[in-house]
């Protein structure tokens, strides 16, 4: 079977990641655009707050699944492309052209990409997310998982795993630092960026 060229895999991975399932569910069920609720992040958290667990479970599962599309299209014999496709899916989720380049923060599609490329990463991110929520410090739990992700995957899956972890982390961290508005200039900038990494409680899968 003929494989898709790299540009097609990356393009399809980005477009699959860009489908805003949480926002679609919020609009269909409650007539609400999540970009105009709370922090403006298109998140599973926001969907849960307005529609409950059932819609969150369905939309969240789809958000995870879309992260696997690109790596599956790339195949096991193209590990670099598979890793980049996982990152493209996360980037699509974070900056969706269907939402005027708004979006979530990429954890759900990252889980889907890692399930294909480096399954141990699912445990690392999952433990960080679950532990953070139990401690009521979701962002801090995720931040600690980000720090552990590449070293753990390098040990368990080798260079392939490290690359897969790094590829999904780049857009996740970029989105957290960028937030939904630019930080102020001057001495406040470092404080604002740090707060976005570890203190923002509206964590967006």
Short mmCIF file of C-alpha atoms in Angstrom, two decimals:
data_model
loop_
_atom_site.label_atom_id
_atom_site.label_comp_id
_atom_site.label_asym_id
_atom_site.label_seq_id
_atom_site.Cartn_x
_atom_site.Cartn_y
_atom_site.Cartn_z
CA UNK A 1 0.00 0.00 0.00
CA UNK A 2 1.40 3.39 -1.01
CA UNK A 3 2.15 5.70 1.88
CA UNK A 4 1.05 9.31 2.00
CA UNK A 5 3.82 11.87 1.47
CA UNK A 6 5.07 13.67 4.56
CA UNK A 7 3.38 16.97 3.70
CA UNK A 8 0.01 15.24 3.41
CA UNK A 9 0.46 13.42 6.72
CA UNK A 10 1.36 16.64 8.52
CA UNK A 11 -1.47 18.58 6.89
CA UNK A 12 -4.06 15.96 7.74
CA UNK A 13 -2.70 15.66 11.28
CA UNK A 14 -3.04 19.43 11.76
CA UNK A 15 -6.57 19.53 10.33
CA UNK A 16 -7.70 16.55 12.40
CA UNK A 17 -6.28 18.20 15.52
CA UNK A 18 -8.01 21.46 14.62
CA UNK A 19 -11.55 20.02 14.76
CA UNK A 20 -12.93 21.72 17.93
CA UNK A 21 -15.08 18.94 19.37
CA UNK A 22 -15.54 20.63 22.76
CA UNK A 23 -16.70 23.88 21.19
CA UNK A 24 -18.98 22.04 18.76
CA UNK A 25 -20.60 20.20 21.66
CA UNK A 26 -21.00 23.42 23.65
CA UNK A 27 -22.63 25.20 20.73
CA UNK A 28 -24.93 22.30 19.82
CA UNK A 29 -26.06 21.54 23.37
CA UNK A 30 -26.06 24.96 25.05
CA UNK A 31 -25.62 27.51 22.28
CA UNK A 32 -22.39 28.67 23.92
CA UNK A 33 -19.08 29.53 22.28
CA UNK A 34 -16.37 28.52 24.75
CA UNK A 35 -14.14 31.32 23.48
CA UNK A 36 -16.53 33.71 25.25
CA UNK A 37 -16.72 31.82 28.56
CA UNK A 38 -14.31 32.03 31.48
CA UNK A 39 -10.70 32.37 30.32
CA UNK A 40 -11.69 31.99 26.67
CA UNK A 41 -9.86 28.68 26.33
CA UNK A 42 -11.71 26.02 24.32
CA UNK A 43 -11.40 23.29 26.90
CA UNK A 44 -12.94 20.16 28.29
CA UNK A 45 -13.12 22.01 31.59
CA UNK A 46 -15.26 24.72 30.01
CA UNK A 47 -17.50 22.16 28.35
CA UNK A 48 -17.98 20.30 31.64
CA UNK A 49 -19.00 23.50 33.40
CA UNK A 50 -21.79 24.26 30.96
CA UNK A 51 -22.91 20.78 29.82
CA UNK A 52 -21.78 18.19 32.37
CA UNK A 53 -19.87 14.92 32.25
CA UNK A 54 -21.60 13.11 29.38
CA UNK A 55 -20.73 15.64 26.66
CA UNK A 56 -17.25 15.99 28.16
CA UNK A 57 -16.69 12.23 27.91
CA UNK A 58 -17.73 12.11 24.26
CA UNK A 59 -15.90 15.26 23.14
CA UNK A 60 -12.86 14.37 25.22
CA UNK A 61 -12.63 10.92 23.64
CA UNK A 62 -12.80 12.48 20.19
CA UNK A 63 -10.13 15.02 21.15
CA UNK A 64 -7.84 12.15 22.20
CA UNK A 65 -8.60 10.14 19.07
CA UNK A 66 -7.83 13.00 16.70
CA UNK A 67 -4.29 13.15 18.06
CA UNK A 68 -3.68 9.60 16.84
CA UNK A 69 -4.67 10.29 13.21
CA UNK A 70 -1.37 11.72 12.02
CA UNK A 71 0.91 9.17 13.73
CA UNK A 72 -1.22 6.32 12.36
CA UNK A 73 -1.00 7.76 8.85
CA UNK A 74 2.78 8.11 9.21
CA UNK A 75 3.23 4.50 10.28
CA UNK A 76 5.73 2.82 12.58
CA UNK A 77 8.49 2.86 9.96
CA UNK A 78 8.61 6.68 9.84
CA UNK A 79 9.18 7.59 13.51
CA UNK A 80 10.33 11.16 12.90
CA UNK A 81 7.29 11.90 10.74
CA UNK A 82 5.01 10.18 13.28
CA UNK A 83 6.41 12.35 16.07
CA UNK A 84 6.02 15.54 14.02
CA UNK A 85 2.48 14.52 13.10
CA UNK A 86 1.65 14.21 16.79
CA UNK A 87 2.98 17.72 17.34
CA UNK A 88 0.99 18.98 14.35
CA UNK A 89 -2.22 17.58 15.83
CA UNK A 90 -1.55 19.36 19.12
CA UNK A 91 -0.80 22.59 17.25
CA UNK A 92 -4.07 22.25 15.34
CA UNK A 93 -5.96 21.82 18.60
CA UNK A 94 -4.22 24.81 20.19
CA UNK A 95 -4.52 27.14 17.19
CA UNK A 96 -7.53 25.95 15.22
CA UNK A 97 -8.31 27.74 11.94
CA UNK A 98 -11.96 26.85 12.60
CA UNK A 99 -11.86 29.04 15.72
CA UNK A 100 -9.91 31.99 14.39
CA UNK A 101 -6.73 30.30 15.66
CA UNK A 102 -7.97 30.03 19.22
CA UNK A 103 -8.11 26.64 20.89
CA UNK A 104 -7.30 24.48 23.88
CA UNK A 105 -3.98 23.57 25.42
CA UNK A 106 -3.33 20.27 23.72
CA UNK A 107 -3.23 17.58 26.40
CA UNK A 108 -6.00 15.43 24.92
CA UNK A 109 -4.56 15.19 21.38
CA UNK A 110 -1.12 14.72 22.93
CA UNK A 111 -2.47 11.64 24.74
CA UNK A 112 -3.76 10.26 21.43
CA UNK A 113 -0.46 10.91 19.65
CA UNK A 114 1.56 9.35 22.46
CA UNK A 115 -0.71 6.30 22.59
CA UNK A 116 0.55 5.52 19.07
CA UNK A 117 4.12 6.80 19.27
CA UNK A 118 5.23 6.22 22.87
CA UNK A 119 2.56 4.69 25.12
CA UNK A 120 4.43 5.35 28.36
CA UNK A 121 3.76 9.03 27.75
CA UNK A 122 0.06 8.45 28.29
CA UNK A 123 0.81 7.30 31.83
CA UNK A 124 3.10 10.28 32.51
CA UNK A 125 0.60 12.90 31.33
CA UNK A 126 -2.35 11.03 32.80
CA UNK A 127 -0.74 10.82 36.24
CA UNK A 128 0.17 14.50 36.13
CA UNK A 129 -3.35 15.50 35.16
CA UNK A 130 -5.06 13.21 37.68
CA UNK A 131 -2.67 14.06 40.52
CA UNK A 132 -3.02 17.77 39.86
CA UNK A 133 -6.79 17.60 39.89
CA UNK A 134 -6.84 15.61 43.12
CA UNK A 135 -4.59 18.24 44.70
CA UNK A 136 -6.67 21.04 43.14
CA UNK A 137 -3.52 22.23 41.35
CA UNK A 138 -4.11 20.90 37.84
CA UNK A 139 -1.65 23.19 36.12
CA UNK A 140 1.15 22.38 38.55
CA UNK A 141 0.52 18.64 38.15
CA UNK A 142 0.68 19.00 34.37
CA UNK A 143 3.80 21.14 34.59
CA UNK A 144 5.58 18.41 36.57
CA UNK A 145 4.44 15.86 33.98
CA UNK A 146 5.89 18.03 31.22
CA UNK A 147 9.25 18.05 33.00
CA UNK A 148 9.23 14.26 33.33
CA UNK A 149 7.87 13.38 29.89
CA UNK A 150 10.95 13.41 27.66
CA UNK A 151 13.34 11.78 30.20
CA UNK A 152 10.85 9.00 30.94
CA UNK A 153 10.12 8.35 27.27
CA UNK A 154 13.82 8.38 26.42
CA UNK A 155 14.41 5.68 29.03
CA UNK A 156 11.41 3.54 28.09
CA UNK A 157 11.24 4.00 24.31
CA UNK A 158 14.68 5.36 23.42
CA UNK A 159 15.29 8.19 20.97
CA UNK A 160 11.98 7.54 19.23
CA UNK A 161 10.12 8.13 22.48
CA UNK A 162 12.10 11.22 23.38
CA UNK A 163 11.32 12.75 19.98
CA UNK A 164 7.62 11.90 20.29
CA UNK A 165 7.48 13.54 23.72
CA UNK A 166 9.35 16.65 22.62
CA UNK A 167 7.13 17.06 19.55
CA UNK A 168 3.93 17.28 21.59
CA UNK A 169 5.50 19.35 24.36
CA UNK A 170 6.61 22.22 22.12
CA UNK A 171 3.09 23.36 21.13
CA UNK A 172 1.68 22.60 24.60
CA UNK A 173 4.22 24.82 26.34
CA UNK A 174 4.04 27.47 23.63
CA UNK A 175 0.27 27.69 24.11
CA UNK A 176 0.53 27.91 27.88
CA UNK A 177 3.08 30.70 27.61
CA UNK A 178 1.13 32.54 24.93
CA UNK A 179 -2.20 32.23 26.78
CA UNK A 180 -5.15 34.05 25.30
CA UNK A 181 -3.54 37.48 25.40
CA UNK A 182 0.05 38.72 25.28
CA UNK A 183 1.76 39.24 28.65
CA UNK A 184 2.67 42.77 29.70
CA UNK A 185 6.07 44.17 28.90
CA UNK A 186 8.76 44.89 31.44
CA UNK A 187 9.29 43.33 34.85
CA UNK A 188 5.83 41.76 34.97
CA UNK A 189 6.52 39.53 31.97
CA UNK A 190 8.45 36.76 33.76
CA UNK A 191 5.89 36.60 36.58
CA UNK A 192 2.98 36.36 34.15
CA UNK A 193 4.66 33.62 32.11
CA UNK A 194 5.44 31.60 35.26
CA UNK A 195 1.87 31.95 36.47
CA UNK A 196 0.58 30.70 33.14
CA UNK A 197 2.75 27.61 33.41
CA UNK A 198 1.98 26.53 36.96
CA UNK A 199 -0.88 28.55 38.47
CA UNK A 200 -3.63 28.74 35.87
CA UNK A 201 -6.42 26.56 37.26
CA UNK A 202 -8.50 26.33 34.09
CA UNK A 203 -6.45 23.51 32.61
CA UNK A 204 -7.60 22.73 29.09
CA UNK A 205 -7.32 19.18 27.80
#
